[in-house]
Structures are given as structure tokens and as C-alpha cells.
Short mmCIF file of C-alpha atoms and ligand atoms in Angstrom, two decimals:
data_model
loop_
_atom_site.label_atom_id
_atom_site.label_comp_id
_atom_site.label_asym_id
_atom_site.label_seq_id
_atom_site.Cartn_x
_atom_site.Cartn_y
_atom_site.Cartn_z
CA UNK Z 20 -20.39 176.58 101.07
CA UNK Z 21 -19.26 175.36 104.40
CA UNK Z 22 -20.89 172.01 104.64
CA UNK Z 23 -19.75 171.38 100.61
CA UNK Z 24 -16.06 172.11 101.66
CA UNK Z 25 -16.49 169.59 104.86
CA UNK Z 26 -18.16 167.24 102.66
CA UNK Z 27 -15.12 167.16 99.86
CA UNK Z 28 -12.20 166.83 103.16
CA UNK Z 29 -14.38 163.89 104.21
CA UNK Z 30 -14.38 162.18 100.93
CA UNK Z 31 -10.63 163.62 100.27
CA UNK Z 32 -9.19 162.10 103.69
CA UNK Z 33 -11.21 159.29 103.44
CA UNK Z 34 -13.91 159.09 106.10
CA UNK Z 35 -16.79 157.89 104.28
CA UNK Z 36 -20.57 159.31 104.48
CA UNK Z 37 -22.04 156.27 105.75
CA UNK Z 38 -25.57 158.09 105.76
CA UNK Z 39 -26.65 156.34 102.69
CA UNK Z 40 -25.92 152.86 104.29
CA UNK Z 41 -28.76 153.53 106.70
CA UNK Z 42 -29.56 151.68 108.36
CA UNK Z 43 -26.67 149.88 109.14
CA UNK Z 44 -27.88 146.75 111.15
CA UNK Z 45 -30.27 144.40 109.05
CA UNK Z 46 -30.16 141.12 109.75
CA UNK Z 47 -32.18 141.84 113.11
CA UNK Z 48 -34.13 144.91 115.09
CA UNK Z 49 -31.88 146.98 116.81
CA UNK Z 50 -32.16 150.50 119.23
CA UNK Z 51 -30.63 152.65 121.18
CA UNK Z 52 -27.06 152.26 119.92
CA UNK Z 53 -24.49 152.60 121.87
CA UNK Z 54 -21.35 152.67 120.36
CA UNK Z 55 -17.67 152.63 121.39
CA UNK Z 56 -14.17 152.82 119.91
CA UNK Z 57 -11.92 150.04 121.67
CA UNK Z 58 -8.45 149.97 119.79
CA UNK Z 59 -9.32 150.71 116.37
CA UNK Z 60 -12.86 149.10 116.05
CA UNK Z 61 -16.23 150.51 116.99
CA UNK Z 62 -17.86 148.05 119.03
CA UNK Z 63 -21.71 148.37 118.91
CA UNK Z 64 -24.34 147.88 121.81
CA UNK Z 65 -27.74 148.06 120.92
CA UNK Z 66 -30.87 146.81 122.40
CA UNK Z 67 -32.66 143.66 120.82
CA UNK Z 68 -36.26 144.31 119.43
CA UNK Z 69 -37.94 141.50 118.59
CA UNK Z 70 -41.46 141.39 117.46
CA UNK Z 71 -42.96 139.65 120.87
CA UNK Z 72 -45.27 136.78 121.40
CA UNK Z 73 -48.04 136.21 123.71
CA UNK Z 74 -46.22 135.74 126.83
CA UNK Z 75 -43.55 137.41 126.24
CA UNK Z 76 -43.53 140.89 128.67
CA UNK Z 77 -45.63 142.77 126.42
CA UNK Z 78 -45.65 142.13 122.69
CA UNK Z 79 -47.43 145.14 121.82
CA UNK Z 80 -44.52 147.27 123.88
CA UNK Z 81 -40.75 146.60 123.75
CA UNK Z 82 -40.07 143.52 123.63
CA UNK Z 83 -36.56 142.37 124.58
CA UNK Z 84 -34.79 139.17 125.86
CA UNK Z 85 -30.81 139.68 125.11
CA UNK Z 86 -28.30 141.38 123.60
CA UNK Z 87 -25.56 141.25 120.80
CA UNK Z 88 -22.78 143.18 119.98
CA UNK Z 89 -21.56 144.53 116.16
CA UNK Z 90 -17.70 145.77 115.31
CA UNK Z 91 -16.96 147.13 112.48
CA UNK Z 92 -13.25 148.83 111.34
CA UNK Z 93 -15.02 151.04 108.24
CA UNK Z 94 -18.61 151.82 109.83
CA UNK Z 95 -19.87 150.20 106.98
CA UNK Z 96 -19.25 146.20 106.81
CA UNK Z 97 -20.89 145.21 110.40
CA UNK Z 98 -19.78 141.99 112.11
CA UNK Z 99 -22.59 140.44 114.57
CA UNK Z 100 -20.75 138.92 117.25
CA UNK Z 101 -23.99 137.22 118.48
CA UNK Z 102 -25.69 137.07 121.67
CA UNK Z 103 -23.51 138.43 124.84
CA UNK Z 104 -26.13 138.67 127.30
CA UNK Z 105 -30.00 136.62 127.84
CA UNK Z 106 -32.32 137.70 130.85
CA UNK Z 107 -32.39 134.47 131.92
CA UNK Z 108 -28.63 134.82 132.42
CA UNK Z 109 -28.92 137.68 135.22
CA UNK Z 110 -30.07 135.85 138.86
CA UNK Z 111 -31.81 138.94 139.80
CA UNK Z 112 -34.05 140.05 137.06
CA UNK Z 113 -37.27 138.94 136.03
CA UNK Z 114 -36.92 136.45 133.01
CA UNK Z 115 -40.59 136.35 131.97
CA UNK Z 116 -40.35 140.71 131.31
CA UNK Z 117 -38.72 140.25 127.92
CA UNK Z 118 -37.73 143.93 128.91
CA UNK Z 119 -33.76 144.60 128.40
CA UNK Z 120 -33.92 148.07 127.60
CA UNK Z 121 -31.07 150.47 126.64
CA UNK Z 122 -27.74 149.32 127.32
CA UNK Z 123 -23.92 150.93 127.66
CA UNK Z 124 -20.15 149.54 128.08
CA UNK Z 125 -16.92 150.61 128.85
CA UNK Z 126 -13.66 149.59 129.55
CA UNK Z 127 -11.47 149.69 131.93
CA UNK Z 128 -7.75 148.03 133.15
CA UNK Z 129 -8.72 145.62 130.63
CA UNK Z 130 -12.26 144.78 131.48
CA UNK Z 131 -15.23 145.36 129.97
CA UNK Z 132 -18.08 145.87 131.84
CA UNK Z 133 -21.73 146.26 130.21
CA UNK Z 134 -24.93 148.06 132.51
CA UNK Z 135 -28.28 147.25 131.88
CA UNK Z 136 -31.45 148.00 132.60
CA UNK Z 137 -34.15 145.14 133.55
CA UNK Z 138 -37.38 144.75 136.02
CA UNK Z 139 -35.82 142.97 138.84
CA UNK Z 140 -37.54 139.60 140.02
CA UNK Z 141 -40.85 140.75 142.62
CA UNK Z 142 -40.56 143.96 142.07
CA UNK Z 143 -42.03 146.80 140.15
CA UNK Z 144 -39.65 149.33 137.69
CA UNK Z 145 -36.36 148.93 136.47
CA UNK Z 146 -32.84 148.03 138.21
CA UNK Z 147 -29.47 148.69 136.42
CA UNK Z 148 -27.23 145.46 136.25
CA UNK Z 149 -23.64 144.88 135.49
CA UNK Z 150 -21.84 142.40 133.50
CA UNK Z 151 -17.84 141.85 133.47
CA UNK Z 152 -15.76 140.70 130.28
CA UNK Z 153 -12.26 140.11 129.32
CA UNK Z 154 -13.51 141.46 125.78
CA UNK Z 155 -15.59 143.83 123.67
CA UNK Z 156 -17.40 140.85 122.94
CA UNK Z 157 -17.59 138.47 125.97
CA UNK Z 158 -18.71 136.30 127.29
CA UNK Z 159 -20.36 138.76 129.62
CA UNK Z 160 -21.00 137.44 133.14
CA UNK Z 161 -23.70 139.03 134.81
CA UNK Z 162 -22.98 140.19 138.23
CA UNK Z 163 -25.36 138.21 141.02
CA UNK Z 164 -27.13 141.15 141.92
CA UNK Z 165 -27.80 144.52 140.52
CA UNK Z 166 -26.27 147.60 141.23
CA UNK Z 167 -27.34 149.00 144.97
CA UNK Z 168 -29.40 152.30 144.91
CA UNK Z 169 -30.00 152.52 141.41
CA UNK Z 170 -33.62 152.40 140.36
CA UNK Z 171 -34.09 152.99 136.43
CA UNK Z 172 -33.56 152.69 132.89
CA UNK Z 173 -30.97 153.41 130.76
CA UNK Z 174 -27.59 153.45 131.83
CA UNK Z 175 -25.00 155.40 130.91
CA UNK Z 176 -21.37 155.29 131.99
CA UNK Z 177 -18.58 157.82 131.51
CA UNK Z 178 -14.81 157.98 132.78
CA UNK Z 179 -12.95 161.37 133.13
CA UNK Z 180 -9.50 161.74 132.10
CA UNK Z 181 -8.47 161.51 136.16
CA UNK Z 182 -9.87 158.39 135.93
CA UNK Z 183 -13.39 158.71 138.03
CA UNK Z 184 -16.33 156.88 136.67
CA UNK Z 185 -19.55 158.45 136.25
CA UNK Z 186 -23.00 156.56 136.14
CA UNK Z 187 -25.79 158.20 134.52
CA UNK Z 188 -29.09 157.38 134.20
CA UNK Z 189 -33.03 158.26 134.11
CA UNK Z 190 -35.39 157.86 136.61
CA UNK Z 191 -37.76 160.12 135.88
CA UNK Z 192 -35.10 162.98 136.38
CA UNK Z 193 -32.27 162.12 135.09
CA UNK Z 194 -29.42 160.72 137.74
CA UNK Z 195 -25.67 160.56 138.33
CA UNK Z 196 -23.24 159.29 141.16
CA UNK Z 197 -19.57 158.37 140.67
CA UNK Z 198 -18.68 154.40 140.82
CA UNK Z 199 -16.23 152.79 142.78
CA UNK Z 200 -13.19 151.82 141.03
CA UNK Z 201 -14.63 148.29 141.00
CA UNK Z 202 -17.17 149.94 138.18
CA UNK Z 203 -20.12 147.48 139.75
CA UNK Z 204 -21.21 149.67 143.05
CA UNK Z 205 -21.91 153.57 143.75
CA UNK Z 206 -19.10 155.79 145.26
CA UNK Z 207 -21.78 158.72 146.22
CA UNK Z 208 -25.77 159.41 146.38
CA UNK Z 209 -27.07 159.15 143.20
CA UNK Z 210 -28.11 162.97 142.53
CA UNK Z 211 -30.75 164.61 140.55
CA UNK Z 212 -29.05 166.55 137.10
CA UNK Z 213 -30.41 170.19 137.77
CA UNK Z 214 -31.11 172.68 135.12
CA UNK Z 215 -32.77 171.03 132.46
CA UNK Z 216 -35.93 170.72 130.79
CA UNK Z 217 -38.65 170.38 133.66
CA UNK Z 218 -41.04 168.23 131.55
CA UNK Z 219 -40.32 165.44 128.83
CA UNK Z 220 -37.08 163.73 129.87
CA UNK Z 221 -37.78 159.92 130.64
CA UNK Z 222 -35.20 158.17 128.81
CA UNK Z 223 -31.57 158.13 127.32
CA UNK Z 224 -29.06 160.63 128.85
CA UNK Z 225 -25.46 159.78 127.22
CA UNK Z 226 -22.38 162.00 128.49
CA UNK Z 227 -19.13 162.88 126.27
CA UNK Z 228 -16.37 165.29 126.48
CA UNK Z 229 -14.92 167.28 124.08
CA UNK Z 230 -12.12 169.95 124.85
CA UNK Z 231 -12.77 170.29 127.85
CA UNK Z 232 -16.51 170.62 128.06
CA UNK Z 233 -18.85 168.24 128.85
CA UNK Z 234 -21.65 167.29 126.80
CA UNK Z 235 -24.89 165.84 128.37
CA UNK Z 236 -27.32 164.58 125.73
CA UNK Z 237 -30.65 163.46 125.58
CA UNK Z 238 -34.09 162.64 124.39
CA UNK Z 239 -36.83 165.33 125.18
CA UNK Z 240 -39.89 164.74 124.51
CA UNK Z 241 -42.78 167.77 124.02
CA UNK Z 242 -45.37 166.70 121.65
CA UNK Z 243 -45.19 163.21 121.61
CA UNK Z 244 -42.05 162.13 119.36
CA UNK Z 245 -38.61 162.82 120.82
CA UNK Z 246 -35.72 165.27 119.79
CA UNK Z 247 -32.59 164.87 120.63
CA UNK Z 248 -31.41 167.61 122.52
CA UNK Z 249 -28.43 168.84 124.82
CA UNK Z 250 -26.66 170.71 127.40
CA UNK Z 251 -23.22 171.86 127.73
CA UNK Z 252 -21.04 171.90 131.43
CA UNK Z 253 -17.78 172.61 132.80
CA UNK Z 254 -17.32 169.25 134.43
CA UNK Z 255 -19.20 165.54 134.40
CA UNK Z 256 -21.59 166.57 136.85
CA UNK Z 257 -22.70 169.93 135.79
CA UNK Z 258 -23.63 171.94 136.28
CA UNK Z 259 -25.30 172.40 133.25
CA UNK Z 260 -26.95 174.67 130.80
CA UNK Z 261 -29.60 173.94 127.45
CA UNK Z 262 -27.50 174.41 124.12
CA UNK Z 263 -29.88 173.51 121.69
CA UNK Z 264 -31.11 170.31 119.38
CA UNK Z 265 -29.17 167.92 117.74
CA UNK Z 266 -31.97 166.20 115.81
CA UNK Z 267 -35.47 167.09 115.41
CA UNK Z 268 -38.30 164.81 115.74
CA UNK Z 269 -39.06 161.61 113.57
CA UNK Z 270 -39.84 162.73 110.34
CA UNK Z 271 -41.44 159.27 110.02
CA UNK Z 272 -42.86 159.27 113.24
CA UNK Z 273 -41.01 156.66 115.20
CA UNK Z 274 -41.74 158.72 119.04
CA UNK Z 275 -38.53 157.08 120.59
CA UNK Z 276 -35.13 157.75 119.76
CA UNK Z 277 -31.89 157.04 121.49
CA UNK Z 278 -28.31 157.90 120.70
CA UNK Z 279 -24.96 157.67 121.27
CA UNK Z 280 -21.42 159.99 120.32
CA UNK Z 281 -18.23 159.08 119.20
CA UNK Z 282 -15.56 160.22 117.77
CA UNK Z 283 -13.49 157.66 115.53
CA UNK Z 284 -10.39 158.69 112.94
CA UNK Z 285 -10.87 161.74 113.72
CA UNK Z 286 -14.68 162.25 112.89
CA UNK Z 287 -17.71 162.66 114.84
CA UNK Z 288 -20.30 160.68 114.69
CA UNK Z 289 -24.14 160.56 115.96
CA UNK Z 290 -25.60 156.73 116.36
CA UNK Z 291 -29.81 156.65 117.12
CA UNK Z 292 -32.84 154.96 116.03
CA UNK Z 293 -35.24 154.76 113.79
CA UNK Z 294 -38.21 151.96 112.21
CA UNK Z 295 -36.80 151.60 109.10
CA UNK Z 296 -37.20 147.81 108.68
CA UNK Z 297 -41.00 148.39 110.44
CA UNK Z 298 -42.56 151.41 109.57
CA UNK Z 299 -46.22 150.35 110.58
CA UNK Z 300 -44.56 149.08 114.52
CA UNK Z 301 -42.41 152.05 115.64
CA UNK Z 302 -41.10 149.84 118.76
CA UNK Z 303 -39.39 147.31 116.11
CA UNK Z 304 -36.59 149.53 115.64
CA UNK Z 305 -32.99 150.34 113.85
CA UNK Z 306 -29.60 151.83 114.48
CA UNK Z 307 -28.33 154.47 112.03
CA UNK Z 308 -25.69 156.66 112.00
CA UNK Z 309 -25.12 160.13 110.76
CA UNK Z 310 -21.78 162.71 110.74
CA UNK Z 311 -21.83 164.93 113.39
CA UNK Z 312 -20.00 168.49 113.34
CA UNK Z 313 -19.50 171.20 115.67
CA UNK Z 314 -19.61 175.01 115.46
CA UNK Z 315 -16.29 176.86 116.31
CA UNK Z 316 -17.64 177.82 119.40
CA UNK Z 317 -18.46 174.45 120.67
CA UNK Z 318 -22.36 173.95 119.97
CA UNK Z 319 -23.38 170.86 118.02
CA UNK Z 320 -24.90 171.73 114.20
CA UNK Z 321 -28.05 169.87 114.03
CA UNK Z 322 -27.85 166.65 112.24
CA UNK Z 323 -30.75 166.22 109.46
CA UNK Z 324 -31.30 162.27 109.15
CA UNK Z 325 -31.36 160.89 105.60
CA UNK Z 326 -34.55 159.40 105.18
CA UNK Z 327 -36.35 157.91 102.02
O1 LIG Y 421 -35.73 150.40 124.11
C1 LIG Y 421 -36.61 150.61 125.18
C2 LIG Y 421 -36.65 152.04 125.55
O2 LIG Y 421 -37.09 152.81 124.44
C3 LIG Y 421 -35.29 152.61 125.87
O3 LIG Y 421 -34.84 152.26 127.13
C4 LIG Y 421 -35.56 154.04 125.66
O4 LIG Y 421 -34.43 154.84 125.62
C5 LIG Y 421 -36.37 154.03 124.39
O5 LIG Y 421 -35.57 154.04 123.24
#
């Protein structure tokens, strides 16, 4: 009774369940959304699938080479912005990986600065990278090299109300340090996030807060396909403790998927990933978005995807 008397507010205050618009990005492959409110629009910041040639990284893999970004004011009329970002941009990566994995941005003083991950030129694994914008939408110039001390994928950047900036990312483990106020270098040792799952976290952590507590989620995988899953804290570094799922595995059996929060006009909402536009190549991938709601007591009610 509930969820029907949340559903009728939402359609009586007009936030619109955008579920059935899934998914929401079609004139290309897009993953791991991240998404952002700057002013009133949410700016979206995927990564790029393409379907790979020979010579191209790894076509049977993920196969990346740039970015774009989407706005949109309603979450459901998207505006492609086009490409911000091509490997062959950044000085210091390796242009011939086709690998630009998960990305993030965030603003600050009126710059907008957008971390990536990418295999750095002679060198095996994954550096994080920075690039610096007077807008949502750049141009994005790439800083010359990437960021010191951070060896990865998926970057994830959050700024507490007092102003500190928090990077976040997995190696393995997953990692945080603070940034410098300059957003592009580390103010502390990057640190291993204690008190999670031992096994099955290798991609994907994305921070938020909300009153007060901080959330850290993530992908976890157990039996081959990832849930999304999280943890609750008292502050941006922990420490933290399991709270539960937020979406179960693929029902359709894409094994990655990669999220983001936000809250925009007053409504929560969960951005991730799914194959829809490829359901025979699960790394060919798209960005949907479902409400998100939260239990009086602060725990996250499991979103159930809307699938065909
Ligand atoms: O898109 C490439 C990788 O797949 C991302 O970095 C991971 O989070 C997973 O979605």
C-alpha cells in the first residue's frame, strides 16, 4: 500500500517514472553512468562502448576510445553533447588500448573537472587521469600527466559539505585519499576501505551523503554477475558497515553493472547498466535509470529493474 501511495505523490507532484523509458540513451552504447545535477540539469557521464575492431584494444572485451556527455532538464528528452574527451587527447595514456573505462565529474569554484581511468603508455594496469573544464560539457583538457599514486579503475570523486574532496577508487580493494584543493593531485596516502566484502569487489565504488550518513556503494560480485550492494558510515572515509543490496543480479545476465545516485527535485534516483540494445554481447552496454527510495531508518529499498 506503501509503494502505491509513493507512486500516486510521484505522479501527483510531478516527478515522472522514467522506468518505462529504459533505456534512456539510444543513439549509441553507453555504461557506467555517472550522473550529476549542475544548476537544474542532470549532466550525464557514461563510458563509450563501441563494438571494437581488430586492432582496437580488445574487441571481444570493452572496447572504448572517448567519451560524451548527455543533459537532460526532465530525465526523459536526452541531449548528446558529443564527444568531450578521445584517448588520443591524454599525453600519457596508451592510445592503441581503446580502454576508457568508468568515468566521474564534479565541480568545483566553477570548474569542472572529469577523472578517468586508462592504461598509461609502457605500462601495465590502469592510471586515473584528470581533465579541467569551464563547463558541464567542455571542452575538457586533459591534464599532461595522470594523477600521482593512483593505480586503478574507476574513479570516483566526492566533496563534503566542509569542502574536502574525496577520491575513490578500485584497485583490487577499493581506495580513498583526500585531493588537494587543486582537485588534480592527492592530499594523503591513498588507503584501503576496511570492512567490506573480502571477495568480489573489483570495480565501481560511488560515495553519496544523505542526512548525515554516508553511503558507499558498489558492485559485488559472488557468482559471476554483479549486485549492487552497499555500506553505510558516519563520515566519507568510514568507517563502514554492510547494509544490504540495492539491486540484484542481471536478470538478463549482463555480469557488469555500474551505477551512480542522485538526488534531483527532490527525488532519488539510481543510474546503472544494462545490454539492452545487445543482448547476445553483454560488454555493448546501456544506461538506465530507476526511482530510488529509502526506509525511515536510512537503508536503501531494493530497486527491481523493469525489464521486458
Ligand atoms: O566499462 C568497463 C568496466 O566495466 C568498468 O570500469 C567497470 O565498472 C565495468 O562496468
Amino acid at each position: 500500500k506503501l509503494a502505491i501511495l509513493i507512486q500516486l505523490v510521484i505522479i501527483l507532484f510531478g516527478f515522472a517514472d522514467i522506468s518505462a523509458q529504459n533505456p534512456i540513451i539510444r543513439n549509441q552504447f553507453s555504461a557506467d553512468p555517472t550522473a550529476r545535477v549542475f544548476g537544474d540539469k542532470i549532466y550525464l557521464y557514461p563510458s563509450h562502448d563501441i563494438l571494437g575492431k581488430e586492432g582496437q584494444g580488445r574487441p571481444e572485451w570493452f572496447c572504448m576510445e572517448d567519451y560524451h556527455v548527455f543533459s537532460s532538464s526532465n530525465l526523459t528528452d536526452w541531449t548528446d553533447h558529443g564527444v568531450i574527451l578521445n584517448q588520443t587527447k591524454v599525453k600519457w595514456a596508451d592510445s592503441t588500448a581503446f580502454s576508457m573505462w568508468a568515468p566521474d565529474c564534479i565541480s568545483k569554484n566553477g570548474k569542472y573537472y572529469f577523472y578517468f581511468p586508462a592504461p598509461p603508455k609502457g605500462a601495465k594496469g590502469f592510471s586515473v587521469g584528470v581533465a579541467v573544464a569551464n563547463n558541464p560539457f567542455g571542452p575538457f583538457i586533459p591534464q599532461p600527466k595522470q594523477i600521482d599514486k593512483v593505480s586503478g579503475i574507476d574513479p570516483n570523486v566526492f566533496i563534503d559539505k566542509d569542502g574536502q574532496a574525496y577520491l575513490y577508487w578500485s584497485a583490487g580493494n577499493f581506495m580513498v585519499a583526500k585531493l588537494k584543493s587543486n582537485m588534480v593531485e592527492l592530499a594523503s596516502e591513498p588507503q584501503i576501505i576496511a570492512n567490506l566484502p573480502e571477495k568480489g569487489l573489483k570495480e565501481g565504488p560511488f560515495l553519496f551523503e544523505r542526512k548525515g550518513v554516508y553511503y558507499l556503494t558498489f558492485p559485488h560480485v559472488e557468482n559471476k554477475i554483479e549486485r549492487l550492494e552497499y555500506a553505510m558510515g558516519p563520515s566519507p572515509m568510514g568507517p563502514f558497515k554492510m547494509a544490504g543490496v540495492i539491486m540484484d543480479e542481471s536478470p538478463v545476465g549482463c555480469w557488469t553493472n555500474h551505477h551512480s545516485i542522485i538526488n534531483f527535485k527532490k527525488q532519488w534516483y539510481l543510474f546503472y547498466h544494462s545490454n539492452d540494445l545487445s543482448p547476445k554481447f553483454d560488454k555493448n552496454r546501456s544506461v538506465r535509470i530507476d526511482s530510488l527510495f529509502f526506509n525511515a531508518d536510512g537503508t536503501i529499498r531494493k530497486v527491481t529493474p523493469t525489464f521486458r
